[in-house]
Short mmCIF file of C-alpha atoms and ligand atoms in Angstrom, two decimals:
data_model
loop_
_atom_site.label_atom_id
_atom_site.label_comp_id
_atom_site.label_asym_id
_atom_site.label_seq_id
_atom_site.Cartn_x
_atom_site.Cartn_y
_atom_site.Cartn_z
CA MET A 1 0.00 0.00 0.00
CA HIS A 2 1.30 3.47 -0.86
CA LEU A 3 0.24 6.44 1.20
CA TRP A 4 0.70 9.86 -0.43
CA TYR A 5 0.23 13.38 0.94
CA THR A 6 -0.69 16.22 -1.45
CA GLU A 7 -0.70 19.94 -0.76
CA TYR A 8 -2.80 21.71 -3.39
CA HIS A 9 -1.13 24.96 -4.42
CA THR A 10 -4.06 25.91 -6.65
CA GLU A 11 -7.14 24.00 -7.73
CA ASN A 12 -5.05 22.50 -10.49
CA VAL A 13 -1.54 22.20 -9.14
CA GLY A 14 -0.12 20.42 -6.12
CA ILE A 15 2.94 18.73 -4.68
CA SER A 16 2.80 15.09 -3.51
CA PHE A 17 5.04 13.17 -1.16
CA LYS A 18 5.06 9.42 -0.65
CA VAL A 19 4.66 8.97 3.10
CA ARG A 20 6.79 6.51 5.05
CA GLU A 21 5.03 7.11 8.34
CA THR A 22 2.45 9.42 9.86
CA LEU A 23 4.12 10.54 13.07
CA PHE A 24 1.53 12.96 14.40
CA VAL A 25 -1.86 14.34 13.44
CA GLY A 26 -3.82 16.52 15.83
CA ARG A 27 -5.74 19.73 16.25
CA SER A 28 -4.61 22.59 18.48
CA LYS A 29 -6.74 25.57 19.46
CA TYR A 30 -5.55 27.32 16.29
CA GLN A 31 -4.93 24.78 13.56
CA GLU A 32 -4.49 21.22 12.40
CA ILE A 33 -0.91 20.03 12.92
CA ALA A 34 0.68 17.03 11.22
CA VAL A 35 4.18 15.58 11.08
CA LEU A 36 4.76 13.13 8.24
CA ASP A 37 7.90 11.16 7.51
CA THR A 38 8.48 11.01 3.75
CA PHE A 39 10.86 9.00 1.58
CA GLU A 40 12.47 11.89 -0.28
CA PHE A 41 12.24 14.99 1.93
CA GLY A 42 12.47 13.59 5.45
CA ARG A 43 9.95 14.81 7.99
CA LEU A 44 7.35 17.42 7.03
CA LEU A 45 5.62 19.88 9.34
CA VAL A 46 2.15 20.52 7.93
CA LEU A 47 -0.18 23.21 9.35
CA ASP A 48 -3.79 23.31 8.11
CA GLY A 49 -2.76 21.19 5.15
CA LEU A 50 0.13 23.48 4.12
CA VAL A 51 3.76 22.33 4.17
CA MET A 52 5.63 24.63 6.53
CA LEU A 53 8.93 22.87 6.20
CA THR A 54 10.65 19.67 5.19
CA GLU A 55 13.82 18.44 6.88
CA ARG A 56 15.58 18.33 3.55
CA ASP A 57 15.14 21.89 2.31
CA GLU A 58 14.24 23.95 5.41
CA PHE A 59 17.83 25.22 5.68
CA ILE A 60 17.33 27.32 2.56
CA TYR A 61 14.25 29.09 3.90
CA HIS A 62 15.61 29.60 7.42
CA GLU A 63 19.04 30.83 6.31
CA LEU A 64 17.41 33.23 3.88
CA ILE A 65 14.86 34.66 6.29
CA VAL A 66 17.56 35.41 8.88
CA HIS A 67 21.05 36.07 7.52
CA PRO A 68 20.46 38.88 5.00
CA ALA A 69 19.12 41.10 7.82
CA LEU A 70 21.54 39.91 10.48
CA PHE A 71 24.53 40.49 8.23
CA THR A 72 23.25 43.87 7.07
CA HIS A 73 22.81 45.13 10.63
CA LYS A 74 26.05 46.19 12.27
CA CYS A 75 25.49 44.45 15.57
CA PRO A 76 22.07 42.85 16.13
CA GLN A 77 21.55 42.17 19.84
CA ASN A 78 17.80 41.97 20.34
CA VAL A 79 15.92 40.03 17.72
CA LEU A 80 12.25 39.07 17.62
CA VAL A 81 10.76 36.24 15.58
CA ILE A 82 7.01 36.28 15.09
CA GLY A 83 5.60 32.85 14.22
CA GLY A 84 8.30 30.31 13.43
CA GLY A 85 7.38 28.03 16.34
CA ASP A 86 9.37 25.21 14.72
CA GLY A 87 12.55 27.04 15.81
CA GLY A 88 14.32 27.08 12.43
CA SER A 89 14.72 30.86 12.36
CA ILE A 90 15.91 30.94 15.97
CA ARG A 91 18.54 28.27 15.15
CA GLU A 92 20.01 30.57 12.50
CA ILE A 93 19.79 33.71 14.67
CA VAL A 94 21.76 32.26 17.59
CA LYS A 95 24.64 31.46 15.23
CA HIS A 96 25.45 35.20 15.45
CA ASP A 97 27.73 35.93 18.42
CA CYS A 98 26.36 39.44 18.94
CA ILE A 99 22.88 38.19 19.90
CA LYS A 100 21.98 38.98 23.51
CA GLU A 101 18.37 37.86 23.39
CA ALA A 102 16.27 36.21 20.71
CA ILE A 103 12.55 36.23 21.46
CA LEU A 104 10.21 33.83 19.73
CA CYS A 105 6.59 34.95 19.81
CA GLU A 106 4.42 32.05 18.68
CA ILE A 107 0.66 31.97 19.02
CA ASP A 108 0.39 28.17 19.20
CA PRO A 109 2.28 26.34 22.00
CA GLN A 110 1.55 23.01 20.34
CA VAL A 111 3.65 23.88 17.29
CA VAL A 112 6.66 24.35 19.58
CA GLU A 113 5.90 21.19 21.52
CA ILE A 114 5.49 19.05 18.38
CA SER A 115 8.62 20.51 16.75
CA LYS A 116 10.68 19.80 19.86
CA LYS A 117 9.46 16.22 19.83
CA TYR A 118 9.59 15.36 16.11
CA LEU A 119 11.94 17.91 14.51
CA PRO A 120 15.02 18.12 16.76
CA SER A 121 17.37 19.33 14.01
CA VAL A 122 15.10 22.34 13.44
CA SER A 123 14.06 23.13 17.02
CA SER A 124 17.39 22.45 18.80
CA ALA A 125 18.21 26.08 19.66
CA LEU A 126 14.88 26.75 21.38
CA GLU A 127 16.49 25.60 24.61
CA TYR A 128 19.42 28.05 24.45
CA PRO A 129 19.76 30.39 27.43
CA ASN A 130 19.54 33.53 25.26
CA VAL A 131 16.26 32.38 23.69
CA LYS A 132 12.92 33.32 25.25
CA ILE A 133 9.62 31.89 24.06
CA ILE A 134 6.41 33.89 24.44
CA TYR A 135 3.05 32.31 23.61
CA GLU A 136 1.00 35.22 22.39
CA ASP A 137 -0.44 36.73 19.24
CA GLY A 138 2.51 38.48 17.58
CA ILE A 139 0.32 41.43 16.64
CA LYS A 140 -0.49 42.13 20.27
CA PHE A 141 3.03 41.42 21.50
CA VAL A 142 4.86 43.73 19.11
CA SER A 143 2.46 46.61 19.84
CA LYS A 144 3.84 46.81 23.41
CA PHE A 145 7.36 47.83 22.30
CA SER A 146 8.96 50.98 21.11
CA ASN A 147 12.60 51.51 20.05
CA TYR A 148 13.63 48.08 21.33
CA PHE A 149 14.48 45.51 18.63
CA ASP A 150 17.37 45.54 16.17
CA VAL A 151 15.69 43.05 13.86
CA ILE A 152 12.15 41.66 13.63
CA ILE A 153 11.55 38.55 11.53
CA VAL A 154 8.04 37.56 10.52
CA ASP A 155 8.15 33.82 9.90
CA SER A 156 4.45 33.44 9.28
CA THR A 157 2.16 30.97 7.59
CA ASP A 158 0.26 32.04 4.45
CA PRO A 159 -1.98 35.13 4.84
CA ILE A 160 -5.06 33.15 5.76
CA GLY A 161 -6.32 32.20 9.24
CA PRO A 162 -4.31 33.38 12.26
CA ALA A 163 -1.54 34.93 10.12
CA LYS A 164 -3.77 37.31 8.15
CA GLY A 165 -3.09 40.28 10.43
CA LEU A 166 0.66 39.86 9.93
CA PHE A 167 0.24 41.26 6.41
CA GLU A 168 -1.64 44.44 7.49
CA SER A 169 -0.42 48.06 7.63
CA SER A 170 -1.25 48.43 11.32
CA PHE A 171 1.05 45.51 12.14
CA TYR A 172 3.88 46.94 9.98
CA ARG A 173 3.41 50.28 11.77
CA ASP A 174 3.76 48.59 15.16
CA CYS A 175 6.90 46.80 13.94
CA PHE A 176 8.33 50.14 12.79
CA ARG A 177 7.76 51.58 16.26
CA ALA A 178 9.18 48.49 17.98
CA LEU A 179 12.42 48.76 16.02
CA LYS A 180 15.40 50.93 17.00
CA GLU A 181 16.43 53.79 14.72
CA ASP A 182 18.62 51.44 12.69
CA GLY A 183 16.26 48.45 12.86
CA ILE A 184 15.31 46.00 10.12
CA LEU A 185 12.07 44.11 9.46
CA VAL A 186 12.00 40.96 7.32
CA CYS A 187 8.72 39.26 6.36
CA GLN A 188 8.22 36.11 4.36
CA SER A 189 6.23 37.31 1.36
CA GLU A 190 5.08 34.20 -0.50
CA SER A 191 5.64 33.13 -4.11
CA PRO A 192 6.37 35.71 -6.82
CA ILE A 193 4.76 33.32 -9.30
CA TYR A 194 1.44 32.92 -7.48
CA HIS A 195 1.24 35.95 -5.20
CA LEU A 196 2.62 38.93 -7.09
CA ASP A 197 -0.40 41.08 -6.16
CA LEU A 198 0.19 40.35 -2.50
CA ILE A 199 3.86 41.29 -2.91
CA LYS A 200 2.82 44.59 -4.53
CA GLU A 201 0.55 45.30 -1.57
CA ILE A 202 3.22 44.48 0.98
CA ASN A 203 5.61 46.79 -0.86
CA LEU A 204 3.16 49.71 -0.78
CA LYS A 205 2.21 49.14 2.84
CA LEU A 206 5.82 49.00 4.04
CA LYS A 207 6.65 52.20 2.15
CA GLU A 208 3.54 53.88 3.58
CA VAL A 209 4.56 53.16 7.15
CA ASP A 210 7.73 55.13 6.41
CA PHE A 211 10.50 52.60 6.04
CA PRO A 212 13.02 54.55 3.91
CA ILE A 213 14.44 51.33 2.45
CA VAL A 214 12.05 48.65 1.16
CA LYS A 215 13.48 45.84 -0.94
CA PHE A 216 12.55 42.28 -1.82
CA TYR A 217 14.74 39.26 -2.32
CA TYR A 218 14.09 35.73 -3.48
CA GLY A 219 15.26 32.15 -3.15
CA ILE A 220 14.54 28.60 -4.24
CA ILE A 221 12.47 26.49 -1.84
CA PRO A 222 11.69 23.27 -3.77
CA THR A 223 8.72 22.25 -1.60
CA TYR A 224 6.87 25.60 -1.44
CA PRO A 225 4.28 26.64 -4.04
CA SER A 226 6.08 27.24 -7.38
CA GLY A 227 9.47 26.59 -5.78
CA MET A 228 10.29 30.30 -5.94
CA TRP A 229 9.89 32.25 -2.70
CA SER A 230 10.32 35.84 -1.55
CA TRP A 231 10.97 38.01 1.48
CA ALA A 232 10.35 41.69 2.12
CA PHE A 233 13.26 43.63 3.63
CA ALA A 234 12.30 46.93 5.27
CA SER A 235 15.03 48.94 6.90
CA LYS A 236 15.28 52.26 8.75
CA LYS A 237 18.94 52.90 8.01
CA PHE A 238 21.02 50.13 6.49
CA ASP A 239 20.76 49.28 2.81
CA PRO A 240 21.32 45.53 2.36
CA ILE A 241 23.22 46.07 -0.87
CA LYS A 242 25.46 49.00 0.01
CA TYR A 243 26.22 47.91 3.50
CA ILE A 244 27.12 44.27 3.18
CA GLY A 245 30.76 43.49 2.76
CA LYS A 246 32.04 46.71 4.25
CA GLU A 247 31.79 45.78 7.89
CA ARG A 248 31.58 42.05 7.56
CA GLU A 249 34.06 40.92 4.99
CA GLN A 250 33.67 37.28 5.67
CA LEU A 251 31.03 34.97 6.96
CA THR A 252 31.40 34.22 10.62
CA VAL A 253 28.59 31.69 10.79
CA LYS A 254 28.29 28.24 9.29
CA THR A 255 25.69 28.04 6.52
CA LYS A 256 24.81 25.71 3.65
CA TYR A 257 23.07 28.10 1.26
CA TYR A 258 23.68 31.69 2.33
CA SER A 259 26.99 33.34 1.46
CA LEU A 260 28.03 36.93 0.83
CA ASP A 261 27.76 36.25 -2.91
CA ILE A 262 24.25 34.86 -2.43
CA HIS A 263 23.41 37.97 -0.37
CA LYS A 264 24.40 40.23 -3.25
CA GLY A 265 22.66 38.04 -5.81
CA ILE A 266 19.24 37.59 -4.21
CA PHE A 267 18.39 41.29 -4.27
CA ASN A 268 18.86 41.30 -8.04
CA LEU A 269 15.31 40.41 -8.94
CA PRO A 270 14.04 38.74 -12.11
CA LEU A 271 12.47 41.37 -14.39
CA PHE A 272 8.79 40.50 -13.81
CA PHE A 273 9.34 40.79 -10.06
CA LYS A 274 11.34 44.01 -10.31
CA GLU A 275 8.64 45.51 -12.52
CA ALA A 276 5.90 44.66 -9.98
CA ILE A 277 7.50 46.60 -7.13
CA LYS A 278 9.12 49.50 -8.96
CA GLY A 279 8.32 53.08 -7.98
N1 AG3 B 301 6.60 29.79 6.87
C1 AG3 B 301 6.21 30.02 5.49
C2 AG3 B 301 5.54 28.84 4.90
C3 AG3 B 301 4.67 29.13 3.76
C4 AG3 B 301 4.48 27.90 2.96
N2 AG3 B 301 3.26 27.92 2.27
C5 AG3 B 301 2.69 26.83 1.72
N3 AG3 B 301 3.26 25.68 1.77
N4 AG3 B 301 1.54 26.99 1.14
C6 AG3 B 301 7.31 28.63 7.15
C7 AG3 B 301 7.58 28.41 8.58
C8 AG3 B 301 8.87 27.73 8.78
N5 AG3 B 301 9.55 28.22 9.91
#
């Protein structure tokens, strides 16, 4: 008997994995959570039917959501991750020696619990002494701060369900206020192939809330819709292109995808993407 799992990306397109074992399926207060062991991509974390990560390619997503901002900032000490209860972003953040405190604000305690149990290579750093986990809605949490964080990373699910508010202007405004005068906000911004209109909206909203530097970058995540993914980079002071390389001439953290050459390359967008966010 062959058991397959399919995530439908549209009504007509999907990605299927042959499942070796179903390790966990359950429902938390917020969503349906599943962990599946697959033949090709290792374990999958699936939330409400959407693949959040696979053990085989999660390093690409997590290195790309963290290192461009952390290498652009001169000395990030206080970093906040909103969402990302699997711990992948935190694992990359704590590789930077300058980090004093990394806060993970995750709405769903069960995501953290399940990741700790079934995805140790992703969640390992959640136990570090300089990591603090807060179980709260990120929108509410970030609104309590002003001039505090060096970097905020929004490692959200798709803009449906509990994550919807993480794509709104009021949330971006609160992030702006919560950041120091040289702070940086990075948000995962979906697939340029499927969600270009959303990307356009994010671009306008971030500019409207007064970030002087708003850029997008992209990467290849084989198991996400279309395989091409993007992130919004909104910065109060440091330009990710001009700044990189001057202060940090070499990589001081161990990575498998990100490098200084990759950093320079990913902000050079394909024409259709560049066109969508120009102006
Ligand atoms: N956050 C972004 C996942 C989006 C994937 N979407 C989908 N499969 N439809 C990932 C969280 C990992 N820390």
